[in-house]
mmCIF file of C-alpha atoms in Angstrom:
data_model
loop_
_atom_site.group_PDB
_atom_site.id
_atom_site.type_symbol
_atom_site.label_atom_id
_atom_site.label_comp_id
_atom_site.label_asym_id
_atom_site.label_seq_id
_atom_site.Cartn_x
_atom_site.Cartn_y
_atom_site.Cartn_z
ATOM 1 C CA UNK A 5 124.534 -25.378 54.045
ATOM 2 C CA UNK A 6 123.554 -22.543 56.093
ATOM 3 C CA UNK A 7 125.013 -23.875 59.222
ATOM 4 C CA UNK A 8 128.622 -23.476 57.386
ATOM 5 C CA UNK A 9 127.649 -20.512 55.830
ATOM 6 C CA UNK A 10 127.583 -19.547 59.203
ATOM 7 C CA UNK A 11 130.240 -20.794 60.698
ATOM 8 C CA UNK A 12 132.267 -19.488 57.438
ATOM 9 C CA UNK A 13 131.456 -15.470 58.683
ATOM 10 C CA UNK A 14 132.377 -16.923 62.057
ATOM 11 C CA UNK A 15 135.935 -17.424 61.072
ATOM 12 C CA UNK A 16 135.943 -14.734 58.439
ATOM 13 C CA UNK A 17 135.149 -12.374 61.844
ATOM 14 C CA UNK A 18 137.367 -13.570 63.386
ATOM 15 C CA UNK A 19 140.130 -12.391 61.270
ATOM 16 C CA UNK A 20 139.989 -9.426 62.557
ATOM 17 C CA UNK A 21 142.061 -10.267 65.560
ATOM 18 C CA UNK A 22 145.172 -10.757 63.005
ATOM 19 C CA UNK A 23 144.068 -7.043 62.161
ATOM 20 C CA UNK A 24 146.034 -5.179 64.987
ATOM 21 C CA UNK A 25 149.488 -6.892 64.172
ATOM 22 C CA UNK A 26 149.111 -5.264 60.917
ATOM 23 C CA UNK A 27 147.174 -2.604 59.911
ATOM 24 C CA UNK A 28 147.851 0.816 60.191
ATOM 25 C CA UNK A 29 150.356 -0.435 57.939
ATOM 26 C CA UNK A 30 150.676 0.742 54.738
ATOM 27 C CA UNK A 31 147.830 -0.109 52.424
ATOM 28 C CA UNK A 32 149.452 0.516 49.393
ATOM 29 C CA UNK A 33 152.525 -0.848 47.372
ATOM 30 C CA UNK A 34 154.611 2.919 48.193
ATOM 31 C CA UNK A 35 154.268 6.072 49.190
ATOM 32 C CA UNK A 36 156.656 8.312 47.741
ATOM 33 C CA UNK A 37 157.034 11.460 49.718
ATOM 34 C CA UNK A 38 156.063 14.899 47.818
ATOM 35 C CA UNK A 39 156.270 18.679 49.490
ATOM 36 C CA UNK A 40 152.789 19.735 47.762
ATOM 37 C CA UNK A 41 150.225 18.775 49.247
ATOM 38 C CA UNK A 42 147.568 19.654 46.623
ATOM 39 C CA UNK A 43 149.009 17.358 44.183
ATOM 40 C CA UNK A 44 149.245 14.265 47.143
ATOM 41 C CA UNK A 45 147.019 11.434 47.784
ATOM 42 C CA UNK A 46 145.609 10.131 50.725
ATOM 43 C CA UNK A 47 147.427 6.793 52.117
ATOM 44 C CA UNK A 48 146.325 4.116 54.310
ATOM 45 C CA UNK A 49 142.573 4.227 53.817
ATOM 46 C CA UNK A 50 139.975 6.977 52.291
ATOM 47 C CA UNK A 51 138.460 9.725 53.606
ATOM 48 C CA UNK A 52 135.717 9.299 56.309
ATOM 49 C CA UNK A 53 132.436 10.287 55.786
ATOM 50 C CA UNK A 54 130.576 11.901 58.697
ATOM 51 C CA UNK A 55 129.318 9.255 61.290
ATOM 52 C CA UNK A 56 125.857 10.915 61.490
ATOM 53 C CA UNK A 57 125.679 10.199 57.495
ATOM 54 C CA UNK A 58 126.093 6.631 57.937
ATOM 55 C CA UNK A 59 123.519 3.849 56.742
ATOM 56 C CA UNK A 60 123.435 0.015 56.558
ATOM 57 C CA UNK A 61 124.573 0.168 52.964
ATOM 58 C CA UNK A 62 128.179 1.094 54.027
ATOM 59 C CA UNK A 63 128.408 -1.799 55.896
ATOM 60 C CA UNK A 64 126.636 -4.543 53.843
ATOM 61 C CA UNK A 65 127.157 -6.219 50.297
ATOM 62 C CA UNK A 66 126.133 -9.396 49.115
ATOM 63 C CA UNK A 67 127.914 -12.142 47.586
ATOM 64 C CA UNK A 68 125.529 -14.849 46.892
ATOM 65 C CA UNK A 69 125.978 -14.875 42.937
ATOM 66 C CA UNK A 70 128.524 -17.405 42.087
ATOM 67 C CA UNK A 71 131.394 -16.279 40.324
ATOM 68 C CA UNK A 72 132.226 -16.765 36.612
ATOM 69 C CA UNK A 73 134.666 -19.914 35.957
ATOM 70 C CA UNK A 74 134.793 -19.827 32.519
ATOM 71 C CA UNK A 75 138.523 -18.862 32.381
ATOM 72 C CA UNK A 76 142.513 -19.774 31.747
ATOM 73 C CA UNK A 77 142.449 -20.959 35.299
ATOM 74 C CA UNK A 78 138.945 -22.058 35.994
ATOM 75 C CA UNK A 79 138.466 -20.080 39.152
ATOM 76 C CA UNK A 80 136.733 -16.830 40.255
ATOM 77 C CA UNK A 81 137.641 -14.468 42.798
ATOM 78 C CA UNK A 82 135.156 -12.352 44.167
ATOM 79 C CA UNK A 83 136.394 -9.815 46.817
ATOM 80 C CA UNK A 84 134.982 -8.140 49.671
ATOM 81 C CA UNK A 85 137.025 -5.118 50.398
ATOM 82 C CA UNK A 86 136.818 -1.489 51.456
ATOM 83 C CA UNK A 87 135.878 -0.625 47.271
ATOM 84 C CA UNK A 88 132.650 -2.865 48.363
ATOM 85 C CA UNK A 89 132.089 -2.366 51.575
ATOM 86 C CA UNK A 90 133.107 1.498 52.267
ATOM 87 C CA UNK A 91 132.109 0.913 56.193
ATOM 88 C CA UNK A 92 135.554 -1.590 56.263
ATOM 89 C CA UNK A 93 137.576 1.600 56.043
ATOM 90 C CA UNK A 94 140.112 1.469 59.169
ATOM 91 C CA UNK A 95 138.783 -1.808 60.155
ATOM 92 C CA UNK A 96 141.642 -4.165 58.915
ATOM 93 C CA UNK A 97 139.689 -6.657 57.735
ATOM 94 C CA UNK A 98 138.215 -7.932 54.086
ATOM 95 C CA UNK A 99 136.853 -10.981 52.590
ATOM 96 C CA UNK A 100 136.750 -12.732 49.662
ATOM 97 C CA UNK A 101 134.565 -15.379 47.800
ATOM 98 C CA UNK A 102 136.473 -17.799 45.444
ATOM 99 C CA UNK A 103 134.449 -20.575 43.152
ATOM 100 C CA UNK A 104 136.043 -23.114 41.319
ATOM 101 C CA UNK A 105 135.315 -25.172 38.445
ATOM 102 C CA UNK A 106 136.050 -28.711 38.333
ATOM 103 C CA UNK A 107 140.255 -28.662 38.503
ATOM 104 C CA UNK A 108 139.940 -25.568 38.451
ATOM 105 C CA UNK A 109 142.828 -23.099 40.750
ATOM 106 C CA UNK A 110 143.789 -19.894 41.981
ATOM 107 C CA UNK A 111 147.205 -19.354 41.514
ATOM 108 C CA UNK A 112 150.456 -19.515 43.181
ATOM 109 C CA UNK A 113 149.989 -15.767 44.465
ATOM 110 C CA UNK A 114 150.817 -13.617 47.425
ATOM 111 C CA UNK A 115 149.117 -10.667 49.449
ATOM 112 C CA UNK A 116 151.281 -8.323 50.695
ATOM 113 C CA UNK A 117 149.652 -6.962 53.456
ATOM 114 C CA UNK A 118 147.469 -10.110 55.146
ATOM 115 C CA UNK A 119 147.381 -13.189 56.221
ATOM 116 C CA UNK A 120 144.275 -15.276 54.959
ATOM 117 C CA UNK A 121 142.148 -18.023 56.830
ATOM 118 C CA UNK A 122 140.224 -20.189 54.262
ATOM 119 C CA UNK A 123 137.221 -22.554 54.847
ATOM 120 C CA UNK A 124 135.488 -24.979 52.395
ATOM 121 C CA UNK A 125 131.647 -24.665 51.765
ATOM 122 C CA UNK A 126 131.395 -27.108 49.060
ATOM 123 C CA UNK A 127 134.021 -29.548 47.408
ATOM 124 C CA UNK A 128 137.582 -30.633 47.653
ATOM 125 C CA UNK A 129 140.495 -28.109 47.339
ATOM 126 C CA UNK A 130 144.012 -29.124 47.659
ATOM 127 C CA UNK A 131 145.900 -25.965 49.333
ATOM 128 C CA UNK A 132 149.090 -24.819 50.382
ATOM 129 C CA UNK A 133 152.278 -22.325 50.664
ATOM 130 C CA UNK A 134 155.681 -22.045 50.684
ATOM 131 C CA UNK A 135 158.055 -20.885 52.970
ATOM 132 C CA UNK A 136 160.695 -18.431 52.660
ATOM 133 C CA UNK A 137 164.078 -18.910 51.708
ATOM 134 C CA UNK A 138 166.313 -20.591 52.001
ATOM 135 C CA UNK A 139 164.232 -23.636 53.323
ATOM 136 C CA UNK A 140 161.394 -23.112 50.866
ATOM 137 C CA UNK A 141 159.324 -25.330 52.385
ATOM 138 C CA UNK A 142 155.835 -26.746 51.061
ATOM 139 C CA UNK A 143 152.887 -26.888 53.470
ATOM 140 C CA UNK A 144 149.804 -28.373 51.883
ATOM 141 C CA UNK A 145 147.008 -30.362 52.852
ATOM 142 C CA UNK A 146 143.701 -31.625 50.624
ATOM 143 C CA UNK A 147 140.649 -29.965 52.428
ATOM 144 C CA UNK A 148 137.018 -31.134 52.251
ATOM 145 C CA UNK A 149 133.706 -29.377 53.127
ATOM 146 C CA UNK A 150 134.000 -27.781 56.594
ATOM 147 C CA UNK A 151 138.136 -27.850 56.682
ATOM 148 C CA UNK A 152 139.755 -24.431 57.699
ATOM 149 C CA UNK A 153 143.334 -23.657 56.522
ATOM 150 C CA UNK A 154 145.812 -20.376 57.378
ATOM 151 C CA UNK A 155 148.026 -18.991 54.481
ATOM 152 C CA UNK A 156 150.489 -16.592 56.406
ATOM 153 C CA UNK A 157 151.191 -13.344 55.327
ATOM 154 C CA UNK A 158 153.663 -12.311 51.920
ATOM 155 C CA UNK A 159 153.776 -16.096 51.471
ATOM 156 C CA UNK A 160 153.251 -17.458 47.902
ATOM 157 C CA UNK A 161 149.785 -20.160 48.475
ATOM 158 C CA UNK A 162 147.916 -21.474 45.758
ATOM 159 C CA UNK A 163 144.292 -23.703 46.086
ATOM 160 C CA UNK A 164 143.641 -26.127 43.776
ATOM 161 C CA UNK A 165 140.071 -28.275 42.852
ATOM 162 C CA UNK A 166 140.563 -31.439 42.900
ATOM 163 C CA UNK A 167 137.491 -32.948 42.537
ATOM 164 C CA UNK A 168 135.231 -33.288 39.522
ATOM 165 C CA UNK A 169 132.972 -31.026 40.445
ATOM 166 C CA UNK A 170 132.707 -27.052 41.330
ATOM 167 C CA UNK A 171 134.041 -25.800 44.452
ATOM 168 C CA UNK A 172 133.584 -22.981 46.690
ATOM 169 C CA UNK A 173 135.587 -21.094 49.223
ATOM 170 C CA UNK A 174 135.049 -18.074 51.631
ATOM 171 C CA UNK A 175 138.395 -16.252 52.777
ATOM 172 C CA UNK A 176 138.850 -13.700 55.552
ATOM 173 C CA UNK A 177 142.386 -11.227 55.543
ATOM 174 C CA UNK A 178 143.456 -9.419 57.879
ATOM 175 C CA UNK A 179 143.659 -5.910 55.604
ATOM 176 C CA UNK A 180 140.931 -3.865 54.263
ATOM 177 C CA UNK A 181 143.041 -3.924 51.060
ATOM 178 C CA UNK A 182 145.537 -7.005 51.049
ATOM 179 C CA UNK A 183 146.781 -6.272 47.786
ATOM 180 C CA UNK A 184 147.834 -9.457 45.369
ATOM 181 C CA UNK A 185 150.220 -10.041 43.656
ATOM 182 C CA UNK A 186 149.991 -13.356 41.326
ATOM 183 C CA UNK A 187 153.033 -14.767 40.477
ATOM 184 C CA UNK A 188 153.151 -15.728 36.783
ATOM 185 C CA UNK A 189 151.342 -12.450 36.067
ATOM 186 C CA UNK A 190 154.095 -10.553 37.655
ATOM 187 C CA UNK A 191 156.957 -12.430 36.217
ATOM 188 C CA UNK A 192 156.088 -12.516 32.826
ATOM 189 C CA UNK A 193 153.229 -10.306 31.864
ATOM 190 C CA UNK A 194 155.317 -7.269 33.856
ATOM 191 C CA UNK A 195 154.736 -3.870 31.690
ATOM 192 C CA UNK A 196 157.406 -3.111 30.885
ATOM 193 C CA UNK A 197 158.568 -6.630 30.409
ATOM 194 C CA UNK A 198 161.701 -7.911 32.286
ATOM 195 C CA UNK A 199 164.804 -8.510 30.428
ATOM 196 C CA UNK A 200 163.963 -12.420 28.781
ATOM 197 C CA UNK A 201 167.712 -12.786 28.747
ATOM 198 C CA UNK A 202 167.440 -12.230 32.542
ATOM 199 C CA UNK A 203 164.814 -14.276 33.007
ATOM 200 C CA UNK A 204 165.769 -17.001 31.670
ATOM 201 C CA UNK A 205 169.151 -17.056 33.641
ATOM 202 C CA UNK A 206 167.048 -16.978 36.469
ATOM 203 C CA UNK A 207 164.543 -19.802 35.999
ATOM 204 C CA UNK A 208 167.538 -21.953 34.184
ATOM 205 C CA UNK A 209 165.119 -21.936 31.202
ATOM 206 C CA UNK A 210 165.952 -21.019 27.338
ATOM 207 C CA UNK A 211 165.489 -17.425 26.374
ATOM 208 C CA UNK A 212 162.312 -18.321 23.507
ATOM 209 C CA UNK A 213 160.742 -20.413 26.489
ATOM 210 C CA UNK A 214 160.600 -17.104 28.346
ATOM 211 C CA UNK A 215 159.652 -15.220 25.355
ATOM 212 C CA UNK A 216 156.821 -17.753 24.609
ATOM 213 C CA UNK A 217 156.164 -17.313 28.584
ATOM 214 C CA UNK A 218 155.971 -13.487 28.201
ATOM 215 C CA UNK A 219 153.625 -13.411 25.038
ATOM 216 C CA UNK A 220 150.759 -15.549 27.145
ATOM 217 C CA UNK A 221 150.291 -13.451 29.762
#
């Protein structure tokens, strides 16, 4: 176990090399353009703190609690970002740690602003994305202990447990703040709400199946 524990933060490091294609790209959805400066915010990372002030906290956090799978979905995501780890700041990398009850998932979601490289530390996850249009294409592949899989950048990916028991997952991206955007979340539990009418024109479904959609999330 602590061979591929290892060899997980091996891969998650390496990451980082997707980093440069990337990042210093913006790290936020927009960034609407104001003439005061007093009333602006500070884009594409935080404010540095002297290097002289620096200690092995800002560059450390642990992650050996598993996560709580008592959920809708049966999965918990645990990140590893620049909120955690303030040391990541202009790095353009992060990590995350996903566990997974039995059939449990994370998903059909996207991150905006990396491209993720997944490896297996315990159980078996069926995994996959789709392409963009108009081919919309389904890569997948069932992974077991030890198996390393790529979800490229913006693309909608989803993993899945399949196995009876729990599961667990480490994830490096190549963004100190991805971003995520899960789909179903977006779609119908948008505030405000989108149009059901709308909706349901656009997913060729009827307009209380949307409503009923809207009301769970």
């Amino acid at each position: 176990m602590k061979g591929l524990i290892l060899y997980a933060f091996v891969l998650l490091a390496l990451a980082s090399s997707f980093a440069s294609a990337f990042d210093p790209s913006p790290l936020q959805d927009f960034c609407v353009a104001i003439d005061d400066p007093l009333n602006g915010v500070f884009v594409n990372g935080k404010f540095c703190k002297d290097p002289k002030l620096a200690k092995a906290e800002d560059f450390s956090y642990s992650v050996k609690m598993p996560g709580d799978t008592n959920n809708p979905v049966g999965s918990s995501v645990t990140p590893v970002n620049v909120d955690q780890i303030p040391g990541l700041n202009t790095l353009g990398i992060s990590a995350v740690r996903i566990d997974f009850a039995p059939y449990g998932q994370n998903a059909p979601h996207t991150h905006p602003r990396a491209t993720e490289i997944l490896v297996v530390l315990e159980g078996t996850l069926l995994v996959g994305f789709v392409t963009s249009n108009p081919n919309n294409t389904l890569i997948s592949k069932v992974l077991n202990k030890g198996d390393v899989f790529v979800f490229p950048i913006g693309l909608i990916h989803f993993q899945f447990n399949v196995g009876k028991t729990n599961a667990l997952a480490f994830a490096g991206l190549s963004s100190q703040n991805p971003g995520v955007i899960t789909i179903a979340n977006a779609v119908f539990g948008s505030d405000p709400p989108i149009n059901p009418d709308f909706l349901a024109k656009a997913f060729m479904l009827d307009v209380n199946v949307v409503k009923d959609l809207q009301k769970k999330f």
